[in-house]
């Protein structure tokens, strides 16, 4: 009886010691720390400026050049998995092409933009081949989403959306709709400028 009870006590001590070791693993903490979320690399002002720079570069890559106008900007608050605010916001900037892009030259226009984005190192993530309302979406190396789309009236527009940026004050370029110094009310999206090249009714010949 003595030998048996001693054996039971010994097993109990070993089990307790094992549990203690498991609980004290990784520096004596019973549960691992949650990994810290990566902090935004920029604030909203910097994100807005970067979005405008992406759009400036895109239009500089379009040859022959086209006319354009600022379109409605937008900001969307970022939230976590529990739909709680994180103190960060996605900044969106848009521009509308005011040059008439004919249906016959539309594919060439999208091709020029796509090639320019690829040359800048952007990753093409989606191409919509819809005949009447095609589009392209790409991602920059620093996480901005840039897209080109065609509306139902043949209007062409560009959007750039930033990754979540730290909340901050925000300024806008002169002429931004709905902002000081910009147009108010509904913005006319109808293309109104003629281009000998982009408005032509004849499709480009394949090389």
Backbone as a chain_set.jsonl record, in Angstrom:
{"seq": "XXXXXXXXXXXXXXXXXXXXXXXXXXXXXXXXXXXXXXXXXXXXXXXXXXXXXXXXXXXXXXXXXXXXXXXXXXXXXXXXXXXXXXXXXXXXXXXXXXXXXXXXXXXXXXXXXXXXXXXXXXXXXXXXXXXXXXXXXXXXXXXXXXXXXXXXXXXXXXXXXXXXXXXXXXXXXXXXXXXXXXXXXXXXXXXXXXXXXXXXXXXXXXX", "coords": {"N": [[0.838, -1.205, 0.0], [1.965, 1.243, 0.804], [3.973, 1.608, -1.119], [2.401, 1.893, -3.407], [0.823, 4.219, -2.912], [2.871, 6.057, -2.726], [3.829, 6.011, -5.323], [1.633, 7.11, -6.681], [1.632, 9.68, -5.628], [4.039, 10.58, -6.673], [3.58, 10.531, -9.435], [1.583, 12.466, -9.539], [3.043, 14.761, -8.79], [4.828, 14.974, -10.941], [3.041, 15.425, -13.043], [1.926, 17.902, -12.297], [4.222, 19.457, -12.403], [4.739, 19.305, -15.134], [2.527, 20.674, -16.19], [3.042, 23.178, -15.144], [5.38, 23.857, -16.484], [4.411, 24.001, -19.118], [2.631, 26.128, -18.86], [4.403, 28.18, -18.306], [5.88, 28.569, -20.555], [7.579, 30.3, -23.255], [8.73, 32.641, -22.044], [7.317, 32.696, -19.69], [4.661, 33.414, -20.018], [1.253, 32.704, -20.239], [-0.331, 32.841, -22.498], [0.271, 33.571, -25.93], [1.412, 36.774, -27.208], [-0.665, 38.959, -29.111], [-0.005, 39.649, -32.505], [1.178, 42.867, -33.396], [-0.673, 45.242, -35.268], [0.283, 46.499, -38.441], [1.336, 49.819, -38.637], [-0.118, 52.676, -40.295], [1.588, 53.998, -43.144], [1.369, 56.588, -43.949], [-0.411, 59.745, -43.566], [-3.787, 61.07, -44.006], [-3.599, 63.406, -45.562], [-1.132, 63.083, -46.874], [-1.764, 60.753, -48.266], [-3.764, 61.685, -49.984], [-2.283, 63.457, -51.556], [-0.503, 61.702, -52.75], [-2.29, 60.138, -54.248], [-3.198, 62.043, -56.094], [-0.796, 62.487, -57.414], [-0.391, 60.023, -58.659], [-2.504, 60.072, -60.481], [-1.779, 62.353, -61.978], [0.596, 61.406, -63.168], [-0.474, 59.315, -64.669], [-2.069, 60.639, -66.608], [-0.072, 62.063, -67.901], [1.11, 60.035, -69.251], [-0.559, 59.483, -71.35], [-0.794, 59.67, -74.738], [-1.83, 60.913, -77.877], [-2.338, 63.792, -75.66], [-5.156, 64.192, -73.384], [-8.033, 66.131, -72.36], [-9.192, 66.897, -69.038], [-11.106, 66.816, -65.945], [-11.407, 67.512, -62.437], [-13.093, 65.158, -60.378], [-15.675, 64.06, -58.053], [-14.315, 63.717, -54.82], [-13.674, 61.298, -52.173], [-13.934, 59.883, -48.868], [-13.449, 57.07, -46.859], [-14.043, 55.575, -43.83], [-11.896, 53.308, -42.173], [-12.32, 50.072, -40.683], [-12.117, 47.541, -38.068], [-12.164, 43.9, -37.667], [-14.355, 43.655, -36.074], [-15.946, 45.647, -36.849], [-15.294, 48.085, -35.76], [-14.087, 51.449, -35.368], [-10.82, 52.409, -36.537], [-9.26, 54.608, -36.476], [-8.24, 55.279, -38.892], [-8.381, 55.992, -42.446], [-9.57, 55.497, -45.763], [-8.592, 57.201, -48.617], [-9.988, 58.657, -51.457], [-9.562, 59.691, -54.787], [-10.655, 61.235, -57.823], [-10.957, 61.604, -61.4], [-12.388, 62.973, -64.345], [-12.488, 62.326, -67.786], [-12.68, 64.781, -70.17], [-12.389, 64.939, -72.835], [-13.706, 63.659, -75.849], [-13.847, 60.268, -76.253], [-13.991, 58.136, -78.781], [-16.068, 55.274, -79.554], [-14.757, 53.66, -81.33], [-12.075, 54.179, -80.855], [-11.734, 53.519, -78.257], [-10.722, 51.061, -77.21], [-8.021, 51.298, -77.912], [-7.324, 53.464, -76.327], [-7.618, 52.438, -73.706], [-5.648, 50.503, -73.888], [-3.294, 52.041, -74.111], [-3.221, 53.232, -71.57], [-3.075, 50.952, -69.893], [-0.599, 49.828, -70.642], [1.098, 51.879, -69.857], [0.73, 51.882, -67.066], [1.745, 49.339, -66.473], [4.408, 49.737, -67.177], [5.137, 51.407, -65.133], [5.338, 49.673, -63.096], [3.014, 48.791, -61.92], [0.633, 46.384, -60.81], [-1.581, 44.608, -62.751], [-4.787, 43.859, -61.861], [-7.359, 43.338, -62.632], [-9.294, 43.102, -65.571], [-11.884, 44.337, -67.368], [-13.751, 43.278, -69.992], [-16.076, 44.134, -71.142], [-18.039, 45.194, -73.858], [-19.271, 47.746, -74.136], [-18.841, 49.078, -71.708], [-16.039, 48.92, -70.69], [-13.163, 48.251, -68.534], [-10.265, 48.767, -66.366], [-8.305, 47.644, -63.652], [-5.736, 48.297, -61.363], [-2.854, 47.77, -59.184], [-0.666, 49.617, -57.197], [2.815, 49.563, -56.134], [2.938, 50.529, -53.567], [0.476, 49.989, -52.508], [-1.813, 51.376, -53.424], [-4.94, 51.508, -55.11], [-5.761, 51.761, -58.45], [-7.928, 52.721, -61.021], [-9.56, 52.522, -64.205], [-12.416, 53.386, -65.977], [-15.363, 53.093, -68.075], [-18.267, 54.921, -68.555], [-21.933, 54.738, -68.813], [-22.661, 56.608, -70.696], [-20.587, 56.828, -72.353], [-18.575, 58.213, -71.173], [-15.307, 58.615, -69.779], [-13.45, 57.727, -66.94], [-11.257, 58.055, -64.075], [-10.182, 56.499, -61.068], [-8.571, 56.635, -57.898], [-7.681, 54.921, -55.018], [-6.558, 54.989, -51.702], [-4.492, 52.987, -49.431], [-5.452, 52.243, -45.987], [-5.138, 55.177, -44.195], [-3.643, 57.255, -41.7], [-5.818, 59.184, -39.728], [-6.298, 62.607, -40.467], [-6.133, 66.189, -41.094], [-7.297, 67.428, -44.286], [-6.589, 68.569, -47.509], [-7.541, 69.883, -50.767], [-7.079, 69.897, -54.358], [-7.322, 72.966, -56.244], [-10.417, 73.532, -57.761], [-11.678, 71.159, -57.274], [-14.686, 69.375, -57.174], [-17.381, 70.337, -55.024], [-15.75, 71.313, -53.054], [-14.019, 74.129, -51.485], [-13.759, 76.725, -53.837], [-14.256, 75.082, -55.949], [-16.548, 73.566, -58.4], [-20.07, 73.499, -57.669], [-23.011, 71.537, -56.863], [-24.561, 69.241, -59.221], [-22.273, 67.432, -61.196], [-21.369, 67.695, -64.566], [-20.864, 64.987, -66.577], [-20.606, 64.561, -69.249], [-18.594, 64.08, -72.065], [-16.929, 66.723, -73.79], [-14.99, 67.864, -75.402], [-13.37, 67.884, -78.511], [-11.133, 65.654, -80.209], [-8.704, 65.234, -82.651], [-7.509, 62.792, -82.833], [-8.374, 60.952, -80.665], [-11.144, 61.196, -80.797], [-11.835, 60.323, -83.261], [-13.689, 58.432, -85.672], [-12.813, 56.217, -86.955], [-11.313, 53.071, -86.435], [-8.037, 52.359, -85.082], [-5.421, 51.185, -87.208], [-3.998, 47.973, -87.108], [-0.553, 47.432, -86.335]], "CA": [[0.0, 0.0, 0.0], [2.831, 2.42, 0.894], [4.632, 1.794, -2.41], [1.404, 2.366, -4.38], [0.477, 5.609, -2.637], [4.041, 6.881, -3.06], [3.843, 6.123, -6.785], [0.586, 8.043, -7.095], [2.082, 11.029, -5.303], [5.125, 10.94, -7.6], [2.953, 10.845, -10.722], [0.901, 13.742, -9.393], [4.037, 15.824, -8.789], [5.338, 15.117, -12.31], [1.983, 16.042, -13.859], [1.847, 19.309, -11.93], [5.41, 20.119, -12.928], [4.558, 19.424, -16.581], [1.582, 21.756, -16.44], [3.714, 24.425, -14.819], [6.299, 24.158, -17.57], [3.624, 24.414, -20.277], [2.082, 27.458, -18.605], [5.457, 29.176, -18.217], [6.628, 28.617, -21.79], [7.699, 31.578, -23.971], [8.937, 33.764, -21.151], [6.451, 32.652, -18.525], [3.327, 33.919, -20.324], [0.372, 31.574, -20.531], [-0.869, 32.987, -23.849], [1.164, 34.406, -26.743], [0.924, 38.121, -27.521], [-1.187, 39.149, -30.456], [0.901, 40.476, -33.31], [0.717, 44.241, -33.566], [-1.024, 45.586, -36.633], [1.206, 47.444, -39.052], [0.85, 51.191, -38.594], [-0.146, 53.315, -41.621], [2.833, 54.656, -43.528], [1.089, 57.981, -44.274], [-1.689, 60.247, -43.079], [-4.746, 61.304, -45.087], [-3.083, 64.444, -46.451], [-0.107, 62.462, -47.709], [-2.447, 59.805, -49.156], [-4.417, 62.466, -51.029], [-1.256, 63.982, -52.458], [0.011, 60.566, -53.515], [-3.322, 59.772, -55.215], [-3.161, 63.035, -57.167], [0.429, 62.269, -58.178], [-0.635, 58.857, -59.516], [-3.36, 60.521, -61.577], [-0.968, 63.231, -62.828], [1.491, 60.568, -63.951], [-1.276, 58.56, -65.635], [-2.444, 61.501, -67.73], [1.137, 62.39, -68.647], [1.442, 58.887, -70.082], [-1.523, 59.354, -72.448], [-0.386, 60.402, -75.938], [-1.896, 62.348, -77.607], [-2.955, 64.097, -74.368], [-6.599, 64.456, -73.342], [-8.457, 67.087, -71.344], [-9.846, 66.227, -67.919], [-11.579, 67.67, -64.855], [-11.522, 66.819, -61.158], [-14.415, 64.633, -60.052], [-15.968, 64.052, -56.623], [-13.465, 62.902, -53.953], [-14.414, 60.566, -51.146], [-13.153, 59.295, -47.784], [-14.176, 55.964, -46.229], [-13.39, 55.176, -42.587], [-11.513, 51.9, -42.074], [-12.759, 49.435, -39.436], [-11.509, 46.244, -37.826], [-13.031, 42.745, -37.898], [-15.578, 43.834, -35.28], [-16.583, 46.841, -37.403], [-14.983, 49.211, -34.886], [-13.172, 52.389, -36.029], [-9.397, 52.181, -36.277], [-8.526, 55.872, -36.554], [-7.646, 55.373, -40.22], [-9.363, 56.274, -43.493], [-9.18, 55.366, -47.166], [-8.796, 58.446, -49.362], [-10.246, 58.387, -52.87], [-9.546, 60.835, -55.699], [-11.197, 60.842, -59.13], [-10.927, 62.57, -62.496], [-13.228, 62.624, -65.492], [-11.926, 62.746, -69.072], [-13.654, 65.624, -70.87], [-12.212, 64.702, -74.268], [-14.544, 62.578, -76.367], [-13.14, 59.057, -76.702], [-14.966, 57.417, -79.592], [-16.147, 53.833, -79.333], [-13.772, 53.03, -82.208], [-10.731, 54.383, -80.306], [-11.786, 53.223, -76.823], [-9.803, 49.974, -76.903], [-6.66, 51.823, -78.0], [-7.122, 54.321, -75.16], [-7.386, 51.564, -72.556], [-4.361, 49.85, -74.082], [-2.245, 53.009, -73.784], [-3.181, 53.379, -70.114], [-2.602, 49.708, -69.283], [0.839, 49.688, -70.876], [1.791, 52.861, -69.022], [0.709, 51.379, -65.69], [2.681, 48.21, -66.384], [5.752, 50.307, -67.214], [5.39, 51.997, -63.82], [5.445, 48.593, -62.13], [1.722, 48.473, -61.323], [0.147, 45.026, -61.09], [-2.943, 44.596, -63.274], [-5.534, 42.873, -61.074], [-8.642, 43.012, -63.265], [-9.606, 43.722, -66.86], [-13.279, 44.11, -67.757], [-13.785, 43.341, -71.451], [-17.407, 44.508, -71.605], [-17.908, 45.962, -75.094], [-19.717, 49.131, -73.99], [-18.351, 49.683, -70.468], [-14.846, 48.187, -70.26], [-12.415, 48.875, -67.446], [-9.01, 48.165, -65.919], [-7.941, 47.952, -62.271], [-4.341, 47.951, -61.094], [-2.382, 48.023, -57.826], [0.691, 50.136, -57.147], [3.683, 48.854, -55.197], [2.685, 50.997, -52.204], [-0.852, 49.596, -52.052], [-2.929, 52.171, -53.943], [-5.716, 50.899, -56.19], [-6.048, 52.73, -59.509], [-8.822, 52.091, -62.0], [-10.073, 53.249, -65.372], [-13.703, 52.833, -66.365], [-16.18, 53.785, -69.071], [-19.644, 55.009, -68.093], [-22.976, 54.353, -69.764], [-22.804, 57.617, -71.743], [-19.313, 56.873, -73.058], [-17.599, 59.007, -70.43], [-14.173, 57.864, -69.246], [-13.082, 58.275, -65.639], [-10.194, 57.393, -63.321], [-10.28, 56.529, -59.608], [-7.45, 56.13, -57.115], [-8.025, 54.742, -53.603], [-5.364, 54.727, -50.9], [-4.635, 52.086, -48.289], [-5.898, 52.96, -44.802], [-4.182, 56.2, -43.794], [-3.91, 57.841, -40.397], [-6.731, 60.317, -39.801], [-5.66, 63.922, -40.387], [-6.784, 67.195, -41.929], [-7.177, 67.083, -45.692], [-6.807, 69.649, -48.462], [-7.896, 69.416, -52.104], [-6.64, 70.792, -55.425], [-8.269, 73.968, -56.702], [-11.296, 73.022, -58.808], [-12.299, 69.902, -56.866], [-16.13, 69.568, -56.943], [-17.873, 70.276, -53.655], [-14.759, 71.869, -52.13], [-13.853, 75.574, -51.712], [-13.194, 77.089, -55.127], [-14.653, 74.118, -56.975], [-17.958, 73.613, -58.798], [-21.056, 72.949, -56.742], [-24.138, 70.885, -57.525], [-24.289, 68.058, -60.032], [-21.173, 67.596, -62.148], [-21.672, 67.168, -65.894], [-19.869, 64.004, -66.989], [-20.635, 64.407, -70.704], [-17.379, 64.558, -72.747], [-17.301, 67.886, -74.608], [-13.878, 68.36, -76.206], [-13.03, 67.039, -79.658], [-9.728, 65.346, -80.46], [-8.537, 64.656, -83.989], [-7.075, 61.402, -82.691], [-9.211, 60.119, -79.798], [-12.568, 61.288, -81.14], [-12.033, 59.831, -84.62], [-14.62, 57.302, -85.783], [-12.153, 55.072, -87.583], [-10.409, 52.361, -85.514], [-6.633, 52.37, -85.466], [-4.986, 50.004, -87.926], [-2.999, 47.18, -86.415], [0.762, 47.57, -86.971]], "C": [[0.868, 1.247, 0.0], [3.474, 2.716, -0.439], [3.66, 2.379, -3.44], [1.064, 3.824, -4.16], [1.627, 6.532, -2.968], [4.135, 7.087, -4.567], [2.823, 7.112, -7.29], [1.008, 9.474, -6.836], [3.163, 11.486, -6.284], [4.566, 11.321, -8.959], [2.264, 12.193, -10.672], [1.864, 14.905, -9.438], [4.595, 16.06, -10.187], [4.322, 15.802, -13.216], [1.89, 17.53, -13.574], [3.028, 20.076, -12.489], [5.303, 20.321, -14.428], [3.625, 20.557, -16.935], [2.216, 23.105, -16.19], [4.655, 24.846, -15.932], [5.565, 24.64, -18.804], [3.117, 25.838, -20.082], [3.14, 28.52, -18.605], [6.286, 29.267, -19.481], [6.629, 30.013, -22.39], [7.776, 32.731, -22.988], [7.989, 33.801, -19.986], [5.058, 33.173, -18.763], [2.452, 32.77, -20.775], [-0.206, 31.641, -21.931], [0.056, 33.893, -24.652], [0.551, 35.782, -26.995], [0.371, 38.155, -28.932], [-0.23, 40.022, -31.25], [0.318, 41.874, -33.499], [0.428, 44.527, -35.035], [-0.04, 46.635, -37.163], [0.584, 48.842, -39.08], [0.848, 51.79, -40.001], [1.15, 54.046, -41.905], [2.629, 56.133, -43.844], [-0.22, 58.412, -43.645], [-2.575, 60.582, -44.273], [-4.26, 62.369, -46.072], [-2.046, 63.873, -47.404], [-0.727, 61.478, -48.694], [-3.135, 60.542, -50.299], [-3.417, 62.998, -52.041], [-0.682, 62.864, -53.33], [-1.002, 60.143, -54.581], [-3.33, 60.748, -56.393], [-1.917, 62.852, -58.037], [0.283, 61.071, -59.121], [-1.478, 59.255, -60.719], [-2.6, 61.444, -62.523], [-0.082, 62.401, -63.747], [0.727, 59.791, -65.02], [-1.623, 59.415, -66.841], [-1.23, 61.934, -68.546], [1.547, 61.261, -69.575], [0.504, 58.683, -71.261], [-1.112, 60.261, -73.598], [-1.245, 59.972, -77.113], [-2.624, 62.638, -76.287], [-4.456, 64.357, -74.502], [-6.875, 65.498, -72.26], [-9.218, 66.339, -70.245], [-10.292, 67.264, -66.893], [-11.608, 66.85, -63.576], [-12.96, 66.341, -60.963], [-14.518, 64.506, -58.541], [-14.987, 63.168, -55.842], [-14.31, 62.195, -52.903], [-13.438, 60.05, -50.092], [-14.026, 58.235, -47.103], [-13.413, 55.509, -44.996], [-13.089, 53.676, -42.603], [-11.973, 51.349, -40.722], [-12.087, 48.077, -39.295], [-12.516, 45.127, -38.04], [-14.336, 42.818, -37.113], [-16.344, 45.079, -35.708], [-16.414, 48.059, -36.487], [-14.0, 50.138, -35.598], [-11.731, 52.159, -35.608], [-8.589, 53.472, -36.284], [-7.81, 56.048, -37.877], [-8.753, 55.486, -41.272], [-8.758, 56.021, -44.861], [-9.545, 56.65, -47.904], [-8.954, 58.112, -50.845], [-10.268, 59.689, -53.668], [-9.954, 60.365, -57.096], [-11.037, 61.978, -60.143], [-11.763, 62.042, -63.648], [-12.576, 63.154, -66.762], [-12.989, 63.542, -69.818], [-13.466, 65.58, -72.38], [-13.11, 63.539, -74.7], [-13.659, 61.427, -76.846], [-14.156, 58.228, -77.473], [-14.949, 55.933, -79.265], [-15.091, 53.106, -80.15], [-12.342, 53.147, -81.662], [-10.632, 53.995, -78.826], [-10.781, 52.139, -76.425], [-8.354, 50.432, -76.942], [-6.339, 52.684, -76.787], [-6.819, 53.471, -73.923], [-6.028, 50.866, -72.665], [-3.194, 50.761, -73.73], [-2.088, 53.134, -72.272], [-2.624, 52.122, -69.453], [-1.101, 49.542, -69.461], [1.633, 50.666, -70.013], [1.838, 52.392, -67.575], [1.694, 50.229, -65.514], [4.133, 48.703, -66.393], [6.144, 50.939, -65.881], [5.506, 50.931, -62.726], [4.143, 48.257, -61.432], [1.33, 47.045, -61.718], [-1.307, 45.101, -61.556], [-3.717, 43.496, -62.555], [-6.869, 42.51, -61.721], [-8.778, 43.775, -64.579], [-11.028, 43.34, -67.227], [-13.376, 44.322, -69.264], [-15.179, 43.641, -71.997], [-17.29, 45.457, -72.796], [-18.213, 47.436, -74.886], [-19.137, 49.834, -72.77], [-17.144, 48.907, -69.946], [-14.135, 48.909, -69.117], [-11.148, 48.11, -67.112], [-8.794, 48.568, -64.467], [-6.528, 47.471, -62.016], [-3.994, 48.305, -59.655], [-0.945, 48.503, -57.869], [1.504, 49.371, -56.107], [3.437, 49.289, -53.768], [1.22, 50.849, -51.801], [-2.016, 50.44, -52.496], [-3.621, 51.393, -55.06], [-6.077, 51.98, -57.196], [-6.878, 52.044, -60.582], [-9.245, 53.075, -63.075], [-11.375, 52.592, -65.772], [-14.391, 53.685, -67.41], [-17.622, 53.744, -68.597], [-20.649, 54.706, -69.185], [-23.23, 55.401, -70.844], [-21.496, 57.786, -72.521], [-18.264, 57.717, -72.367], [-16.529, 58.11, -69.825], [-13.726, 58.523, -67.955], [-12.001, 57.426, -64.984], [-10.462, 57.548, -61.83], [-8.982, 56.021, -59.004], [-7.876, 56.069, -55.659], [-6.772, 54.343, -52.835], [-5.577, 53.558, -49.963], [-5.13, 52.902, -47.093], [-4.793, 53.909, -44.335], [-4.601, 56.794, -42.454], [-4.787, 59.082, -40.542], [-5.972, 61.632, -39.615], [-6.511, 64.912, -41.167], [-6.475, 66.884, -43.388], [-7.45, 68.317, -46.543], [-7.023, 69.059, -49.848], [-7.39, 70.395, -53.153], [-7.74, 71.791, -55.796], [-9.099, 73.405, -57.855], [-11.952, 71.705, -58.475], [-13.777, 70.135, -56.564], [-16.498, 69.436, -55.471], [-16.918, 70.822, -52.616], [-14.586, 73.36, -52.434], [-13.145, 75.879, -53.028], [-13.567, 76.161, -56.258], [-16.117, 74.239, -57.333], [-18.868, 72.985, -57.749], [-22.207, 72.333, -57.531], [-23.687, 69.69, -58.35], [-23.211, 68.349, -61.072], [-21.537, 66.945, -63.471], [-20.545, 66.248, -66.355], [-19.791, 63.837, -68.51], [-19.337, 64.917, -71.32], [-17.735, 65.658, -73.744], [-16.18, 68.437, -75.486], [-13.535, 67.364, -77.306], [-11.519, 66.837, -79.751], [-9.624, 64.705, -81.839], [-8.18, 63.176, -83.908], [-8.084, 60.571, -81.908], [-10.69, 60.155, -80.142], [-12.877, 60.736, -82.528], [-12.894, 58.581, -84.635], [-13.986, 56.067, -86.406], [-11.226, 54.396, -86.571], [-8.975, 52.442, -86.01], [-6.272, 51.075, -86.185], [-3.924, 49.274, -87.107], [-1.648, 47.309, -87.114], [1.141, 46.305, -87.718]], "O": [[0.569, 2.209, -0.708], [3.541, 3.866, -0.874], [4.03, 3.239, -4.24], [1.017, 4.597, -5.117], [1.418, 7.653, -3.433], [4.47, 8.173, -5.039], [3.097, 7.873, -8.218], [0.798, 10.365, -7.658], [3.193, 12.652, -6.676], [5.001, 12.297, -9.57], [2.336, 12.975, -11.62], [1.564, 15.933, -10.046], [4.813, 17.205, -10.585], [4.675, 16.641, -14.045], [1.785, 18.336, -14.499], [2.881, 21.192, -12.986], [5.713, 21.356, -14.953], [3.887, 21.319, -17.865], [1.969, 24.063, -16.921], [4.733, 26.021, -16.289], [6.015, 25.57, -19.474], [3.16, 26.656, -21.001], [2.829, 29.68, -18.879], [7.298, 29.967, -19.498], [5.765, 30.826, -22.064], [7.0, 33.683, -23.071], [7.857, 34.84, -19.34], [4.315, 33.366, -17.8], [2.863, 31.954, -21.599], [-0.542, 30.605, -22.506], [0.573, 34.876, -24.122], [-0.67, 35.939, -26.996], [0.868, 37.474, -29.83], [0.293, 41.012, -30.738], [-0.881, 42.036, -33.731], [1.173, 44.116, -35.924], [0.402, 47.525, -36.437], [-0.561, 49.013, -39.499], [1.71, 51.456, -40.814], [1.741, 54.646, -41.008], [3.606, 56.866, -43.996], [-1.036, 57.584, -43.241], [-2.169, 60.401, -45.421], [-4.482, 62.25, -47.277], [-2.079, 64.147, -48.603], [-0.272, 61.374, -49.833], [-3.101, 60.092, -51.445], [-3.676, 62.988, -53.244], [-0.411, 63.07, -54.513], [-0.612, 59.821, -55.703], [-3.453, 60.336, -57.547], [-1.974, 63.04, -59.252], [0.775, 61.102, -60.248], [-1.206, 58.832, -61.843], [-2.751, 61.338, -63.74], [-0.011, 62.652, -64.95], [1.211, 59.624, -66.139], [-1.485, 58.965, -67.979], [-1.343, 62.151, -69.752], [2.243, 61.485, -70.566], [0.739, 57.804, -72.09], [-1.083, 61.483, -73.45], [-1.388, 58.771, -77.343], [-3.435, 61.827, -75.841], [-4.955, 64.693, -75.576], [-6.059, 65.715, -71.364], [-9.81, 65.288, -70.489], [-9.909, 68.432, -66.961], [-11.81, 65.636, -63.616], [-13.913, 67.026, -61.333], [-13.564, 64.808, -57.824], [-14.839, 61.989, -56.165], [-15.504, 62.459, -52.764], [-12.266, 59.808, -50.382], [-15.197, 58.478, -46.811], [-12.257, 55.098, -45.101], [-13.934, 52.873, -43.001], [-12.009, 52.08, -39.732], [-11.557, 47.527, -40.261], [-13.612, 45.374, -38.543], [-15.305, 42.133, -37.441], [-17.27, 45.515, -35.025], [-17.269, 48.943, -36.442], [-13.158, 49.663, -36.36], [-11.454, 51.768, -34.474], [-7.369, 53.442, -36.118], [-6.889, 56.857, -37.99], [-9.904, 55.126, -41.025], [-7.58, 56.295, -45.092], [-10.679, 57.123, -47.819], [-8.149, 57.374, -51.414], [-10.91, 60.662, -53.274], [-9.641, 59.246, -57.502], [-10.988, 63.153, -59.78], [-11.835, 60.838, -63.894], [-12.157, 64.31, -66.806], [-14.081, 63.033, -70.072], [-14.285, 66.118, -73.125], [-13.244, 62.551, -73.978], [-12.827, 61.601, -77.736], [-15.083, 57.675, -76.882], [-13.957, 55.402, -78.767], [-14.583, 52.065, -79.732], [-11.493, 52.31, -81.969], [-9.571, 54.127, -78.216], [-10.075, 52.278, -75.426], [-7.545, 50.014, -76.114], [-5.222, 52.647, -76.273], [-5.875, 53.754, -73.185], [-5.344, 50.663, -71.663], [-2.218, 50.319, -73.125], [-0.972, 53.143, -71.753], [-1.792, 52.214, -68.551], [-0.406, 49.153, -68.522], [2.702, 50.331, -69.501], [2.878, 52.494, -66.925], [2.397, 50.162, -64.506], [4.984, 48.15, -65.697], [7.324, 51.002, -65.536], [5.745, 51.257, -61.563], [4.147, 47.514, -60.45], [1.653, 46.57, -62.807], [-2.166, 45.604, -60.832], [-3.343, 42.326, -62.631], [-7.451, 41.477, -61.39], [-8.417, 44.948, -64.671], [-11.342, 42.159, -67.379], [-13.113, 45.418, -69.758], [-15.439, 43.429, -73.182], [-16.524, 46.419, -72.747], [-17.496, 48.293, -75.402], [-18.956, 51.051, -72.786], [-17.215, 48.301, -68.877], [-14.474, 50.044, -68.782], [-10.973, 46.96, -67.517], [-9.07, 49.707, -64.091], [-6.163, 46.363, -62.408], [-4.725, 49.035, -58.986], [-0.096, 47.875, -58.501], [0.95, 48.623, -55.301], [3.692, 48.523, -52.839], [0.767, 51.503, -50.862], [-3.125, 50.251, -51.996], [-2.972, 50.708, -55.851], [-6.641, 53.009, -56.824], [-6.572, 50.927, -61.0], [-9.278, 54.288, -62.868], [-11.44, 51.369, -65.894], [-14.047, 54.85, -67.607], [-18.147, 52.678, -68.274], [-20.282, 54.45, -70.332], [-23.939, 55.123, -71.811], [-21.319, 58.76, -73.252], [-17.177, 57.921, -72.907], [-16.809, 56.986, -69.411], [-13.633, 59.748, -67.883], [-11.845, 56.244, -65.29], [-10.915, 58.601, -61.38], [-8.365, 55.092, -59.526], [-8.379, 57.054, -55.117], [-6.02, 53.468, -53.264], [-6.718, 53.166, -49.716], [-5.219, 54.126, -47.179], [-3.657, 53.492, -44.109], [-5.786, 56.825, -42.124], [-4.522, 59.935, -41.389], [-5.123, 61.758, -38.733], [-7.484, 64.534, -41.819], [-5.519, 66.171, -43.693], [-8.432, 69.025, -46.32], [-6.729, 67.888, -50.086], [-7.28, 71.591, -52.882], [-8.929, 71.497, -55.677], [-8.548, 72.865, -58.815], [-12.707, 71.17, -59.287], [-14.097, 71.017, -55.768], [-16.006, 68.556, -54.764], [-17.224, 70.805, -51.423], [-14.959, 73.815, -53.515], [-12.064, 75.355, -53.298], [-13.23, 76.425, -57.413], [-16.863, 74.94, -56.649], [-18.476, 72.059, -57.037], [-22.353, 72.583, -58.727], [-22.572, 69.193, -58.193], [-23.237, 69.383, -61.74], [-21.961, 65.79, -63.507], [-19.404, 66.684, -66.504], [-18.985, 63.046, -69.0], [-18.997, 66.083, -71.124], [-18.727, 65.545, -74.464], [-16.402, 69.384, -76.241], [-13.425, 66.162, -77.065], [-10.735, 67.726, -79.419], [-10.35, 63.764, -82.159], [-8.509, 62.401, -84.806], [-8.601, 59.584, -82.43], [-11.42, 59.222, -79.805], [-14.038, 60.682, -82.932], [-12.833, 57.767, -83.715], [-14.574, 54.985, -86.378], [-10.435, 55.074, -85.915], [-8.728, 52.578, -87.208], [-6.751, 50.0, -85.824], [-3.061, 49.899, -86.492], [-1.586, 47.299, -88.343], [2.215, 46.238, -88.316]]}, "num_chains": 1, "name": "protein.A"}
